[in-house]
Amino acid sequence: MGYESRTQAIYEINNREPIVVGPPSRLEDIWAADVFSLSKMKQCLPKTVFKSLKKTIQTGEQLDVSVADTVASAMKDWAIARGASYYAHVFYPMTNLTAEKHDGFISTQGDGTAISEFAGKLLVQGEPDGSSFPNGGIRSTFEARGYTAWDVTSPAYLMETDNGVTLCIPTVFVSWTGEALDKKTPLLRSIAAMNKAATRVLKLLGHSDIAPVNSSCGAEQEYFLVDAHFANARPDLLLAGRTLFGKPPAKGQQFDDHYFGAIPERVQVFMQDLEKKMYRLGIPAKTRHNEVAPGQFEIAPYFEAANVASDHQQLTMTLMRQTAKKHGFACLLHEKPFAGINGSGKHVNWSVGNATQGNLLDPGDSPHENAQFLVFCAAVIRGVHKYGPLMRAVIANASNDHRLGANEAPPAIMSVYLGSQLEELFNQIANGSMSDNYSHSGKLEFGVDTLPPLSKDAGDRNRTSPFAFTGNRFEFRAVGSSQSVSGPLIALNTMLADSLSSIGDLLESELGKGADQNTAILTVLKDVMNKHSAVIFGGDGYSDEWHKMAVEERGLLNLPTTADALPTLKEKYVEELFERTGVLSPVELESRYEVYAEQYVLSIEVEAKLVIDMAKTSIYPAAMRHLTDISQTIAVVGDLGIELDKGNVQKVVELTNSMMSKVSKLASAIAKEDFGSSEEHMKYCASTIRPVMDDVRADADALEAEIADDLWPLPTYQEMLFIK
Ligand code: ADP
Ligand code: MG
């Protein structure tokens, strides 16, 4: 069976009909065509209603619910004209997935007829059966109900599939008593907290006209494409999203020939189809290219406001999976689908800014902006130093553990890379000298004199840093490819809010003491550098020296696994951070910890069970068949008086016995049930279960190198990575 399905898969792929996606469309014709955008609202809403709604969207002012009926009715008419008969409240539970509840517009009348109806209250609020979403205990303490509520700031859109059109409405998801059960609610709160703190600092810096400050996000998404015929023949890819077995191919990524290579035609057709769908939904897809590993690619949009970017990122992942399926691919978003070659990340490019002061992390070239830049940049540095372990915790899951610290991805130690120019500048600030001995310019007195025009590559590339300044934004490179960007954005916005309010306090007190603005700013920056410069690191983040230095000399934490990182969410200082900023209550934070801990344990248990299954039902039988074939031959040849080398037989027997004894060990390891706490359970998974899984795999992969290829049951790395 195994052999047949592998050859069958290759046969099918060789004979596949190319997918035709139709002629390319003009961007202008399709851009945001499926979005209930501001311009569409302007066309179909009464002026007063439109004005009120626009104000909420652009300034964050509270929604006037009296406009809901009018908006709902216009939305419904637009959707029905486009073929929709259902609407869905879309929300983002504490998984990395997107959830939706679909309802028809249908309303039956007393006389037995039916009409389409969409009342304002249905737009504003929904009640999905919340009980099946992870809630980390919130619902055992509170009411069992969950509510969704319309997020006016993220536009509604039409989701088109072969089977129909649905009006989708982005919503928050909260419990009966208002606790956030999702990722959007805290993201919106973190933006509000950051806005408040940033506005205060901008005021202290002398601004009076200050538009709301928002954070921006541009997320680069890495992924693998594998032909669906192969993926369907691999239970591990189907259930765990990664290969649990597989010998490295003779050719991996050592030639570095994939990265800049031409995109395979079939993949390019997939990409174009995907981008077209994204454009229709107003998602600004911008960059596409091959990635380092064979079969690996990247897509990046132009950046957007964090909340919309986050919704669009979720939608992008959904569209990627759907579109891949249509093209006969499986789209793997797992962080480490294949051992031995690069894994996939999601680089979260993040900045903060507003309409009046612009990008606050842009070094720029005007004096005023530079002071501003230095203050905001210092706030980020302080944030990463104080809350680095939190940044590690929000990207912790079983799959990302395979990347972080695995010598091809950022280390599990959080540090900031500034680039040499900025690093030098901040070191000067630490010493309180700001002028003559700065090598890149004669004189530097920010606030009055112009900073040396910092070239845009002030943040040069340092691929080994988890968090790098890249010219006018920070790039959080340690985020995993399957993860929602909300968690990282919440952490970044919240720690920035905290830093800005601490910096604001000091600035205010210095100014209050009569210091002039330059002196006050220098005092603040110096203070940050004195306390937090330990987190700045421009060297090789993969090196052993850094791991030693970071921990021993700089006091930074190295948290290699989720079991090490996640308990940070239970630390008092983290609880206080979220409570102080109003982003998460202690109960909400604790529920997140419980949900993520449970997800970690569950995903490792699923993988362990799969390892046992596959070893017993695929790999062991293949070894037996191989031994039967070979020993028959050895016997026949032996009858002729010719001795055959039995090395292979011996090896296969040894490896099979060894593998099966480890399988038994794994089976008894996962049978353990009595754990005192989630921490203990996570630690057990990380330090006991995972290593035994790796041991089983080591024997199985060694067997793959010994067993006749035509008896090997699973599509090989070579086939999955190189056959398109
Ligand atoms: P890289 O060179 O790191 O591969 P890309 O061009 O692929 O960079 O992606 C960079 C991402 O950063 C894009 O999504 C881009 O829109 C985004 N970006 C640029 N400026 C900002 C900003 N101010 N805030 C957030 N993201 C930004
Ligand atoms: Mg990048």
PDB file of N, CA and C and ligand atoms in Angstrom, residues 216-220 287 298 300-303 349-351 359 461 472-473 475, ligand 1:
ATOM      1  N   SER A 216       1.484  50.155  13.714  1.00  0.00           N
ATOM      2  CA  SER A 216       1.371  49.597  12.369  1.00  0.00           C
ATOM      3  C   SER A 216       2.023  48.227  12.348  1.00  0.00           C
ATOM      4  N   CYS A 217       1.590  47.425  11.407  1.00  0.00           N
ATOM      5  CA  CYS A 217       2.162  46.081  11.307  1.00  0.00           C
ATOM      6  C   CYS A 217       2.209  45.634   9.854  1.00  0.00           C
ATOM      7  N   GLY A 218       3.347  45.151   9.464  1.00  0.00           N
ATOM      8  CA  GLY A 218       3.490  44.491   8.163  1.00  0.00           C
ATOM      9  C   GLY A 218       4.107  43.132   8.449  1.00  0.00           C
ATOM     10  N   ALA A 219       3.357  42.072   8.202  1.00  0.00           N
ATOM     11  CA  ALA A 219       3.830  40.742   8.608  1.00  0.00           C
ATOM     12  C   ALA A 219       4.275  39.941   7.394  1.00  0.00           C
ATOM     13  N   GLU A 220       5.544  39.567   7.394  1.00  0.00           N
ATOM     14  CA  GLU A 220       6.044  38.700   6.323  1.00  0.00           C
ATOM     15  C   GLU A 220       5.730  37.255   6.702  1.00  0.00           C
ATOM     16  N   THR A 287       4.880  41.702  -1.707  1.00  0.00           N
ATOM     17  CA  THR A 287       6.140  41.029  -2.002  1.00  0.00           C
ATOM     18  C   THR A 287       5.932  39.528  -2.030  1.00  0.00           C
ATOM     19  N   GLU A 298       7.611  33.022   0.492  1.00  0.00           N
ATOM     20  CA  GLU A 298       7.184  34.090   1.407  1.00  0.00           C
ATOM     21  C   GLU A 298       6.221  35.034   0.714  1.00  0.00           C
ATOM     22  N   ALA A 300       4.442  38.943   1.599  1.00  0.00           N
ATOM     23  CA  ALA A 300       4.361  40.057   2.551  1.00  0.00           C
ATOM     24  C   ALA A 300       3.454  41.137   1.985  1.00  0.00           C
ATOM     25  N   PRO A 301       2.596  41.677   2.835  1.00  0.00           N
ATOM     26  CA  PRO A 301       1.751  42.783   2.402  1.00  0.00           C
ATOM     27  C   PRO A 301       2.426  44.111   2.717  1.00  0.00           C
ATOM     28  N   TYR A 302       1.881  45.186   2.182  1.00  0.00           N
ATOM     29  CA  TYR A 302       2.267  46.511   2.628  1.00  0.00           C
ATOM     30  C   TYR A 302       1.661  46.686   4.017  1.00  0.00           C
ATOM     31  N   PHE A 303       2.367  47.412   4.893  1.00  0.00           N
ATOM     32  CA  PHE A 303       1.888  47.475   6.277  1.00  0.00           C
ATOM     33  C   PHE A 303       0.590  48.268   6.427  1.00  0.00           C
ATOM     34  N   ASN A 349       6.797  43.289  11.379  1.00  0.00           N
ATOM     35  CA  ASN A 349       7.342  44.639  11.305  1.00  0.00           C
ATOM     36  C   ASN A 349       6.366  45.564  12.005  1.00  0.00           C
ATOM     37  N   TRP A 350       6.891  46.340  12.942  1.00  0.00           N
ATOM     38  CA  TRP A 350       6.003  47.099  13.824  1.00  0.00           C
ATOM     39  C   TRP A 350       6.540  48.505  14.046  1.00  0.00           C
ATOM     40  N   SER A 351       5.652  49.451  13.991  1.00  0.00           N
ATOM     41  CA  SER A 351       6.044  50.815  14.335  1.00  0.00           C
ATOM     42  C   SER A 351       4.837  51.520  14.954  1.00  0.00           C
ATOM     43  N   ASN A 359       5.579  58.759  11.363  1.00  0.00           N
ATOM     44  CA  ASN A 359       6.144  57.551  11.963  1.00  0.00           C
ATOM     45  C   ASN A 359       7.092  57.942  13.098  1.00  0.00           C
ATOM     46  N   ARG A 461      20.982  44.539   8.310  1.00  0.00           N
ATOM     47  CA  ARG A 461      20.429  43.226   8.575  1.00  0.00           C
ATOM     48  C   ARG A 461      21.258  42.492   9.614  1.00  0.00           C
ATOM     49  N   ASN A 472      13.096  52.199   9.964  1.00  0.00           N
ATOM     50  CA  ASN A 472      12.017  53.079  10.450  1.00  0.00           C
ATOM     51  C   ASN A 472      10.970  52.277  11.206  1.00  0.00           C
ATOM     52  N   ARG A 473      11.354  51.114  11.668  1.00  0.00           N
ATOM     53  CA  ARG A 473      10.450  50.208  12.378  1.00  0.00           C
ATOM     54  C   ARG A 473      11.278  49.133  13.055  1.00  0.00           C
ATOM     55  N   GLU A 475      11.568  44.968  13.684  1.00  0.00           N
ATOM     56  CA  GLU A 475      11.133  43.720  13.065  1.00  0.00           C
ATOM     57  C   GLU A 475      11.277  42.606  14.109  1.00  0.00           C
TER      58      GLU A 475
HETATM   59  P1  ADP B   1      12.508  42.227   4.336  1.00  0.00           P
HETATM   60  O1  ADP B   1      13.551  42.987   3.644  1.00  0.00           O
HETATM   61  O2  ADP B   1      12.644  42.235   5.806  1.00  0.00           O
HETATM   62  O3  ADP B   1      12.221  40.863   3.755  1.00  0.00           O
HETATM   63  P2  ADP B   1       9.956  43.074   3.241  1.00  0.00           P
HETATM   64  O4  ADP B   1       9.977  44.202   2.278  1.00  0.00           O
HETATM   65  O5  ADP B   1       9.683  41.705   2.753  1.00  0.00           O
HETATM   66  O6  ADP B   1      11.275  43.159   4.102  1.00  0.00           O
HETATM   67  O7  ADP B   1       8.899  43.363   4.369  1.00  0.00           O
HETATM   68  C1  ADP B   1       8.989  44.468   5.135  1.00  0.00           C
HETATM   69  C2  ADP B   1       7.648  44.675   5.769  1.00  0.00           C
HETATM   70  O8  ADP B   1       7.742  45.787   6.667  1.00  0.00           O
HETATM   71  C3  ADP B   1       6.544  45.034   4.769  1.00  0.00           C
HETATM   72  O9  ADP B   1       5.356  44.397   5.144  1.00  0.00           O
HETATM   73  C4  ADP B   1       6.459  46.534   4.949  1.00  0.00           C
HETATM   74  O10 ADP B   1       5.218  47.068   4.553  1.00  0.00           O
HETATM   75  C5  ADP B   1       6.651  46.639   6.444  1.00  0.00           C
HETATM   76  N1  ADP B   1       6.871  48.006   6.925  1.00  0.00           N
HETATM   77  C6  ADP B   1       7.506  49.024   6.313  1.00  0.00           C
HETATM   78  N2  ADP B   1       7.396  50.160   7.054  1.00  0.00           N
HETATM   79  C7  ADP B   1       6.678  49.846   8.157  1.00  0.00           C
HETATM   80  C8  ADP B   1       6.196  50.557   9.297  1.00  0.00           C
HETATM   81  N3  ADP B   1       6.444  51.853   9.459  1.00  0.00           N
HETATM   82  N4  ADP B   1       5.478  49.878  10.206  1.00  0.00           N
HETATM   83  C9  ADP B   1       5.217  48.582  10.062  1.00  0.00           C
HETATM   84  N5  ADP B   1       5.629  47.871   9.024  1.00  0.00           N
HETATM   85  C10 ADP B   1       6.348  48.468   8.076  1.00  0.00           C
END
